[in-house]
Structure formats: C-alpha cells, structure tokens
Tab-separated table of C-alpha atoms and ligand atoms in Angstrom:
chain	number	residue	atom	x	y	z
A	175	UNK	CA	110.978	140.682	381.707
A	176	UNK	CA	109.622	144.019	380.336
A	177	UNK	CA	108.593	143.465	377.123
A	178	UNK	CA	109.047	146.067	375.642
A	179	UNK	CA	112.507	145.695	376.477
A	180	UNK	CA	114.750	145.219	373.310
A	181	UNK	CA	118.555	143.131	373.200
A	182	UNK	CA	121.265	144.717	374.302
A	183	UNK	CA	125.368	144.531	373.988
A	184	UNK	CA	125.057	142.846	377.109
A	185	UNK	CA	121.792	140.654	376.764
A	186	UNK	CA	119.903	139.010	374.286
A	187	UNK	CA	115.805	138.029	374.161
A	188	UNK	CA	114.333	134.658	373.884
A	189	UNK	CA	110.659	133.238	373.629
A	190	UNK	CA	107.847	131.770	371.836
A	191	UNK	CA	105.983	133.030	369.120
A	192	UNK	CA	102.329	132.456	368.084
A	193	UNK	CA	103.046	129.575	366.255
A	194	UNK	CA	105.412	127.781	368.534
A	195	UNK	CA	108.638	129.153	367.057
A	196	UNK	CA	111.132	129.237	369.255
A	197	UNK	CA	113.016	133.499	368.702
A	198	UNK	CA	115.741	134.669	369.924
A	199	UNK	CA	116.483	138.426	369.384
A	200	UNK	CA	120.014	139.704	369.763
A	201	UNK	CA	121.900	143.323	369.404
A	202	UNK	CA	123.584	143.762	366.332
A	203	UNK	CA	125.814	146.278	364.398
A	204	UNK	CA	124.751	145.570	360.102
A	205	UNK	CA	127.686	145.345	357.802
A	206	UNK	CA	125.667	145.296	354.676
A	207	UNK	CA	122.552	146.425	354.016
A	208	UNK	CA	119.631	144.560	355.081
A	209	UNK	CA	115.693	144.583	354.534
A	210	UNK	CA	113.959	144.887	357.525
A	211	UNK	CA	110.530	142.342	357.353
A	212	UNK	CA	108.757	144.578	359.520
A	213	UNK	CA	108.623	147.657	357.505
A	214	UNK	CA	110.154	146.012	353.707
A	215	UNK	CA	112.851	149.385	354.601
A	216	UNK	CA	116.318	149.231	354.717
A	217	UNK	CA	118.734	148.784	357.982
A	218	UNK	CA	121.338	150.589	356.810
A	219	UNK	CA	125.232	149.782	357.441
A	220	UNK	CA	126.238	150.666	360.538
A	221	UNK	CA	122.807	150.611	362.138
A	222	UNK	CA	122.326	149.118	365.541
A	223	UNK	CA	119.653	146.457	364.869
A	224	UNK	CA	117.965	143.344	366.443
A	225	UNK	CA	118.878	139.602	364.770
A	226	UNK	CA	116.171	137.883	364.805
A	227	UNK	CA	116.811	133.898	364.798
A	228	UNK	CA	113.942	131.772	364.166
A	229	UNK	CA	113.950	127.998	365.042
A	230	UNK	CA	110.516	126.083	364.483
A	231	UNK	CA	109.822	122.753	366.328
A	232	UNK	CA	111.556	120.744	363.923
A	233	UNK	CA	115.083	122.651	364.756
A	234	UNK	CA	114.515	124.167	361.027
A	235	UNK	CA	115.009	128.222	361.028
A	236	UNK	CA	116.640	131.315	359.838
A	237	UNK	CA	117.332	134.713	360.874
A	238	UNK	CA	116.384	138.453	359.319
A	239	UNK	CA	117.578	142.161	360.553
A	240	UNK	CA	114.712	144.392	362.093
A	241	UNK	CA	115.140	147.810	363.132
A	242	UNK	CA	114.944	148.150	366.623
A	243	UNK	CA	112.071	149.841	366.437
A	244	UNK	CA	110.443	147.192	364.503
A	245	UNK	CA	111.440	144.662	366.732
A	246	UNK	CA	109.928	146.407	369.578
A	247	UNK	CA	106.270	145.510	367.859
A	248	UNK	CA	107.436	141.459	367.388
A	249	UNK	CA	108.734	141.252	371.061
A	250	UNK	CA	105.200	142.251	372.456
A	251	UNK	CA	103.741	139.059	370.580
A	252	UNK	CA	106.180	136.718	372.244
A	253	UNK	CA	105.483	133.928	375.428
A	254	UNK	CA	107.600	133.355	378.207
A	255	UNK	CA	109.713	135.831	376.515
A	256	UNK	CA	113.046	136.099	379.013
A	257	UNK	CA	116.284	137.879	378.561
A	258	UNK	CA	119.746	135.894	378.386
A	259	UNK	CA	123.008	136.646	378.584
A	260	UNK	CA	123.900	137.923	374.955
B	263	LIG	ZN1	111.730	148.199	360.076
C-alpha cells in the first residue's frame, strides 16, 4: 500500500496506530458540518472527507471527519496499513 494513498469510493484504509488502535479510514460525502481533529476547522457540507473509525483493543471506539488532506498526515503514522474493499 502507498501510504500516502487516501480512501476512495471504491476502497477504504485499515491499520494500526501508535497505540494499538485498530483505524479504518473510509471516503465520505458530510451532510452536516463537522470539526475536523486535525486542524479544529470545519468540513463543510458537501465536502468529500475521510471517516475515521477508531476501535481500541477492548472493541471500544468512535469515529470523527478529517479533511482529506488532514487525513493524509494520520495515514503516514499507521502499521500494516492495507486498503480494503470500501
Ligand atoms: Zn483538517
């Protein structure tokens, strides 16, 4: 996998993060107005974005909106990162 490669309609991103996390990064359209953690500005609506799902060993996780751009910065950090079918 190129990582610098971001999700896709067609194909989504999956790995490890620092801390064990499992991520898995996905194409999205918003349909509200989100706050992207990476820069604390806005993904406005209609924006193609990344998802972001977070899972920690547990199972426990969540999910925030990045700009693509952003997300370009957090899928350099990830392990065995490999793209999936989205
Ligand atoms: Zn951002």
């Amino acid at each position: 996998v190129d990582l610098s490669e971001l999700p896709t309609r067609r194909s989504s991103l999956t790995g490890t993060d620092l801390d064990g996390n499992k991520l898995t990064l996905a194409f999205a359209i918003a349909r509200k107005l989100y706050r992207c953690p990476g820069c604390r500005e806005s993904v406005n609506v209609g924006a193609e974005h990344v998802v972001v799902a977070r899972k920690d060993v547990t199972g426990e996780g969540y999910h925030q909106h990045w700009h693509r751009d952003c997300a370009r910065t957090l899928v350099r950090t990830l392990k065995a990162a490999r793209s999936i079918p989205a």
